[in-house]
CSV table of C-alpha atoms in Angstrom, one decimal:
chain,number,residue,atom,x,y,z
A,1,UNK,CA,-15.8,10.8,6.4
A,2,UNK,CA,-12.9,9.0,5.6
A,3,UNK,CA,-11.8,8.1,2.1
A,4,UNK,CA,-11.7,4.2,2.4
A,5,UNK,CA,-13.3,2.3,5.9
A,6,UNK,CA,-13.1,-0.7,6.7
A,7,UNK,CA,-14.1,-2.9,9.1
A,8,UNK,CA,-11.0,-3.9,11.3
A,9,UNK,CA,-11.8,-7.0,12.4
A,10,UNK,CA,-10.7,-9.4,13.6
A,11,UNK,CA,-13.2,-12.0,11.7
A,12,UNK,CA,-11.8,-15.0,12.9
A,13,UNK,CA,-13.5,-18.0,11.0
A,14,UNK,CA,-13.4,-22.0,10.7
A,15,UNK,CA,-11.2,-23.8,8.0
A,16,UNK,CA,-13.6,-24.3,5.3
A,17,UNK,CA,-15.9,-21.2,5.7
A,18,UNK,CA,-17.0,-18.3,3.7
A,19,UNK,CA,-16.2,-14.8,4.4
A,20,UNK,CA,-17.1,-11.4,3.2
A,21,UNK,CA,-15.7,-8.2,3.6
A,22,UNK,CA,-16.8,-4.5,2.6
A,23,UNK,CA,-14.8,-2.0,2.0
A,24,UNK,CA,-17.2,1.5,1.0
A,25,UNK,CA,-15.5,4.7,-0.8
A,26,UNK,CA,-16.8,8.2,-0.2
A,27,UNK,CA,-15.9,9.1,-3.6
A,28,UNK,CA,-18.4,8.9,-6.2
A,29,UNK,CA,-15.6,9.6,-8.8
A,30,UNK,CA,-13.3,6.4,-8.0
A,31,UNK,CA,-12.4,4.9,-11.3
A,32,UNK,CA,-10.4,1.7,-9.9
A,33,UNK,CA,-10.4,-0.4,-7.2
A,34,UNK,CA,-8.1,-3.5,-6.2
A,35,UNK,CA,-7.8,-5.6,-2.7
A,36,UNK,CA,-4.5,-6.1,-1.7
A,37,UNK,CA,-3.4,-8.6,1.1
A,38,UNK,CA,-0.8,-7.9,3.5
A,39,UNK,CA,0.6,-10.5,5.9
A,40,UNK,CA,2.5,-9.5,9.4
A,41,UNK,CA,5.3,-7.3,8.7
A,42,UNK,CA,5.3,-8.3,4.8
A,43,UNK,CA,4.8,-6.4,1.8
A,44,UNK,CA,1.3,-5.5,0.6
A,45,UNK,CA,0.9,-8.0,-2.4
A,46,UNK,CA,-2.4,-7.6,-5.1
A,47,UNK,CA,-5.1,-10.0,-4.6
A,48,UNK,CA,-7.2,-8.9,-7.3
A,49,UNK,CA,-8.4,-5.7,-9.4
A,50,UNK,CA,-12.3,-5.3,-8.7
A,51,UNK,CA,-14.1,-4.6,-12.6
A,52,UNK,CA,-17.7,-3.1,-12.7
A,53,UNK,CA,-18.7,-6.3,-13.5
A,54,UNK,CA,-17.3,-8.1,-10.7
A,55,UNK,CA,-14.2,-11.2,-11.1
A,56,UNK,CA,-13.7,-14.4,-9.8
A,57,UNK,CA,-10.5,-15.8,-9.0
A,58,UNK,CA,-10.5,-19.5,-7.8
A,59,UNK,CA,-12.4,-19.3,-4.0
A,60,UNK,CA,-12.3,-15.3,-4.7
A,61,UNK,CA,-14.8,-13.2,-5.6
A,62,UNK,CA,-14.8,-9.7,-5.4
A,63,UNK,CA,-17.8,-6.8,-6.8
A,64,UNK,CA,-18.2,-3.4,-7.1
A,65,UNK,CA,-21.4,-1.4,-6.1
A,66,UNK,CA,-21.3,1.8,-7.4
A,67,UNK,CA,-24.3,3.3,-6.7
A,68,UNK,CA,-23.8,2.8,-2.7
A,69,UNK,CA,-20.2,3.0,-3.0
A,70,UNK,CA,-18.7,0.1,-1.4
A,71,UNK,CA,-16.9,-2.9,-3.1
A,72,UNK,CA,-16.2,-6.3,-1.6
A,73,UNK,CA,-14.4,-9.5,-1.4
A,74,UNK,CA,-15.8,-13.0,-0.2
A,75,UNK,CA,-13.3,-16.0,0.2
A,76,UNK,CA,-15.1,-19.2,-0.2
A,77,UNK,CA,-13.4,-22.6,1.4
A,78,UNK,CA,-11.0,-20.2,3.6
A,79,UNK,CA,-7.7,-21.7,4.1
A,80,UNK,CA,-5.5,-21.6,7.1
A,81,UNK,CA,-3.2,-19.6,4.7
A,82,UNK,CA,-5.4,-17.5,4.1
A,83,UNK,CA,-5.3,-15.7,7.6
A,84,UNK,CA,-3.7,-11.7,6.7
A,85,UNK,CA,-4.8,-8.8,6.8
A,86,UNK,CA,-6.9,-7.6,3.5
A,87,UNK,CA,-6.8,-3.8,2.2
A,88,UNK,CA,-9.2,-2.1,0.1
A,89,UNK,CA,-7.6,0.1,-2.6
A,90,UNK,CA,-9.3,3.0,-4.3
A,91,UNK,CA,-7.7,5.5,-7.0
A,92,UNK,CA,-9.7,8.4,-9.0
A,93,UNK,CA,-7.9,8.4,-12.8
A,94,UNK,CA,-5.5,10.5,-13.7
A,95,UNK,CA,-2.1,11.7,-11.5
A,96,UNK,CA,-3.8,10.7,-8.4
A,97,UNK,CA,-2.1,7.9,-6.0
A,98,UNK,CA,-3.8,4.7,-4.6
A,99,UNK,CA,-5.9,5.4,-1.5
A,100,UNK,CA,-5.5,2.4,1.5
A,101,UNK,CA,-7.9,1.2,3.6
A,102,UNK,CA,-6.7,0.2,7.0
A,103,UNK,CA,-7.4,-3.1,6.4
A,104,UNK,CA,-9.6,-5.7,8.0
A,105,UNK,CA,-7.5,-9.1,9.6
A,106,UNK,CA,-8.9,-12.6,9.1
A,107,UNK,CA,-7.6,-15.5,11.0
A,108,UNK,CA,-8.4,-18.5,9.9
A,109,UNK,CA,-8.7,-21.5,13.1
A,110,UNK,CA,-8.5,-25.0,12.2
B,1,UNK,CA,11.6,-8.9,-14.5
B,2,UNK,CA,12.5,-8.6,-11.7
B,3,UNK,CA,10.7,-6.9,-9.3
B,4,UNK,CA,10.3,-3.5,-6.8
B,5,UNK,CA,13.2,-3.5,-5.0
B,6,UNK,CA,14.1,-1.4,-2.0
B,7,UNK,CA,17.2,-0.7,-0.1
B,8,UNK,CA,18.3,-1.0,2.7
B,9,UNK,CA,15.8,-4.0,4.2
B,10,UNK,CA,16.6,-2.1,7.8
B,11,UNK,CA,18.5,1.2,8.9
B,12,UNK,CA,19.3,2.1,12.0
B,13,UNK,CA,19.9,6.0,12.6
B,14,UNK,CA,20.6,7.6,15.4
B,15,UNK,CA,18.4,11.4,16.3
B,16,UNK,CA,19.6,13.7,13.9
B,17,UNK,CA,21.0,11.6,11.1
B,18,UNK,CA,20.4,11.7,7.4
B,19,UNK,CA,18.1,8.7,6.0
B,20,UNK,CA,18.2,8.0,2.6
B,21,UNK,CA,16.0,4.8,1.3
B,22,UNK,CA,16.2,3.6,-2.0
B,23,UNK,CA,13.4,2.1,-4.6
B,24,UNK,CA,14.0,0.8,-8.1
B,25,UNK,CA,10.6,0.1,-9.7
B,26,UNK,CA,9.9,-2.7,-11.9
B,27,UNK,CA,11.2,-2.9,-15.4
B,28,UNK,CA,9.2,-0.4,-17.6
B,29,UNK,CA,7.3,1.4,-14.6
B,30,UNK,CA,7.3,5.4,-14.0
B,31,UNK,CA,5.1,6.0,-11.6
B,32,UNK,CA,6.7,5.3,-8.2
B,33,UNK,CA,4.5,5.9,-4.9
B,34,UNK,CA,5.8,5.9,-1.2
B,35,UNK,CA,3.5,4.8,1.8
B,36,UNK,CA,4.7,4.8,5.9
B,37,UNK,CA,3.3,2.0,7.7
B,38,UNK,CA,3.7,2.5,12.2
B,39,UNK,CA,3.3,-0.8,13.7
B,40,UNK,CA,-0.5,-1.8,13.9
B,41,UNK,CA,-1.5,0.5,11.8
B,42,UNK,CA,-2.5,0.7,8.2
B,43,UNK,CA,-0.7,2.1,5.0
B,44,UNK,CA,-0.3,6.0,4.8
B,45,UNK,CA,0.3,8.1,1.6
B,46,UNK,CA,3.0,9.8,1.0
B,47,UNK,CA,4.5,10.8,-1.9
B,48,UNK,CA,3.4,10.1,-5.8
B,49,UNK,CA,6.3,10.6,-8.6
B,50,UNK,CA,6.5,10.2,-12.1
B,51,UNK,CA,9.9,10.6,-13.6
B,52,UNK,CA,11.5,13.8,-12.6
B,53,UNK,CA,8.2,15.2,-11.3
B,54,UNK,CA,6.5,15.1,-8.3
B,55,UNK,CA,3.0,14.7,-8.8
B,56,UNK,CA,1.4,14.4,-5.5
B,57,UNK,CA,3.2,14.9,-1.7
B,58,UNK,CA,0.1,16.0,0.0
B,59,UNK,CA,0.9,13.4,2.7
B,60,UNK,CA,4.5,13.3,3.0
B,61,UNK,CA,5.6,15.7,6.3
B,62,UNK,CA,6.5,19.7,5.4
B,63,UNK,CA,9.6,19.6,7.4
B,64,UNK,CA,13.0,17.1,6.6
B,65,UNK,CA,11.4,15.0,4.1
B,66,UNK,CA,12.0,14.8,0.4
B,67,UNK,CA,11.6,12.5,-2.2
B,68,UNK,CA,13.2,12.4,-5.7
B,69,UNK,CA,12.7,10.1,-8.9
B,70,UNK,CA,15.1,11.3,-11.3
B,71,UNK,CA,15.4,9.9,-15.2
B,72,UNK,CA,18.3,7.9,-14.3
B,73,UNK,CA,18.3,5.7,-11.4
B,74,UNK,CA,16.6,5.1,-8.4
B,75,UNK,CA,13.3,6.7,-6.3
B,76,UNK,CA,15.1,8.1,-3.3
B,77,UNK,CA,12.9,9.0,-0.2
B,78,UNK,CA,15.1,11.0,2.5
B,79,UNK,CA,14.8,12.0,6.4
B,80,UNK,CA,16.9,14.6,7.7
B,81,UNK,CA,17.2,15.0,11.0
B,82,UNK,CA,15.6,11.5,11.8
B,83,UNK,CA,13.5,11.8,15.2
B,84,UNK,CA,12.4,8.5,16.8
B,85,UNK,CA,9.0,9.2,15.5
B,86,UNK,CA,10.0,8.5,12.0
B,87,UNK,CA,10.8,4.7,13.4
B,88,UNK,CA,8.5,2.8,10.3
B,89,UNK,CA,8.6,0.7,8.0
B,90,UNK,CA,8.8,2.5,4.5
B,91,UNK,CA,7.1,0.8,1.5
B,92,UNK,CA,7.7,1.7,-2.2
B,93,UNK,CA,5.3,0.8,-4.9
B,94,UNK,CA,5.6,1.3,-8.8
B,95,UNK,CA,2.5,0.9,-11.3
B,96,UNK,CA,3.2,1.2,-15.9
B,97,UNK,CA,0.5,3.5,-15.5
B,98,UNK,CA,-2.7,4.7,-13.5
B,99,UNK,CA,-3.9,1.2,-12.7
B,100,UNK,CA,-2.2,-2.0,-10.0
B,101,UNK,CA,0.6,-1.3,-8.0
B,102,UNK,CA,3.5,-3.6,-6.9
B,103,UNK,CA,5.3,-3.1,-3.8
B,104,UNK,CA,9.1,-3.8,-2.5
B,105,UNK,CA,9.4,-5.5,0.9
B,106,UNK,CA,9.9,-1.8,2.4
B,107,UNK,CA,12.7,-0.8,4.4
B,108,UNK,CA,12.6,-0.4,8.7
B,109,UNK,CA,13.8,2.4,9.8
B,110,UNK,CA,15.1,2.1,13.5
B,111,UNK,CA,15.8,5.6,15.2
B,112,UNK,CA,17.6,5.4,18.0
């Protein structure tokens, strides 16, 4: 089982809808967890970290299941901008380095 | 503060040249990670430094690679003996500590 899955895509979606992704982890140790979004060719940049108790972030929302492992993201109102490509991070504490998803790809249509 | 940045934006080698890709991380980071990205594909692991240590380069290949973070100056990753499977684009990231990371715009590496 791989450390981080995701669900590729493409989830192509209407201007205006809501859309969720899940990301699930195969270690029950994980400490922190972050979705990063990466446009074509561009830099990864951080979306938002993901807190036990789940953050909001304007039409952002991501939460954190522990007990089955997986955390997610839902964009409300999506944006043409918002079309990328969004990665799931995971990292155990301590000297350990950020584990990548492969990412799942939205487009947004108008 | 300004923030990761990484040099050269492209390099073009030719088989069996030296590589050498540079990353200064942000103002007041020492932890500086390294990740290969092939066309279409995701984000891999390579190398995890702290400041003159290497804490973790379980992903980065056993043969011509070698990365360096020394107390003065930049994170240096380097190829020898480029093949034109290394053709990638190279991302550097630096955290403060164990939590978000912040990434340079990488650097393309063109082996021809």
């Amino acid at each position: 089982r791989k450390e981080v899955e995701q669900d590729p895509g493409p989830f192509n979606v209407p201007e205006g809808a809501t859309v969720a992704f899940n990301c699930t982890y195969s270690n029950s140790a994980s400490q922190s967890f972050f979705w990063y979004r990466q446009d074509c060719r561009k830099e990864p940049k951080l979306l938002m970290s993901v807190y036990s108790s789940g953050n909001e972030d304007g039409r952002f929302t991501a939460q954190l299941n522990r007990a089955s492992q997986y955390i997610s993201l839902l964009i409300r109102d999506s944006k043409l901008s918002d079309s990328a490509t969004y990665l799931c991070v995971v990292t155990l504490s301590g000297n350990t380095p950020l584990v990548f998803g492969k990412g799942t790809r939205l487009s947004v249509i108008a | 503060n300004a923030g990761v940045m990484q040099n050269p934006r492209h390099l073009v080698r030719r088989r069996g040249q030296e590589a050498r890709l540079r990353c200064s991380p942000m103002k007041g980071h020492s932890h500086v990670y390294w990740y290969r990205q092939l066309p279409e594909e995701g984000l891999k692991f390579m190398v995890y430094l702290q400041k003159e240590n290497i804490i973790d380069e379980s992903g980065m290949p056993k043969e011509r690679f070698s990365a360096e973070f020394p107390k003065e100056g930049p994170s240096i990753l380097r190829i020898q003996q480029v093949v034109r499977g290394d053709s990638a684009a190279y991302f550097c990231a630096s955290s403060p500590d164990y939590t978000e990371a912040f990434f340079g715009q990488g650097t393309r590496l063109t082996v021809v």
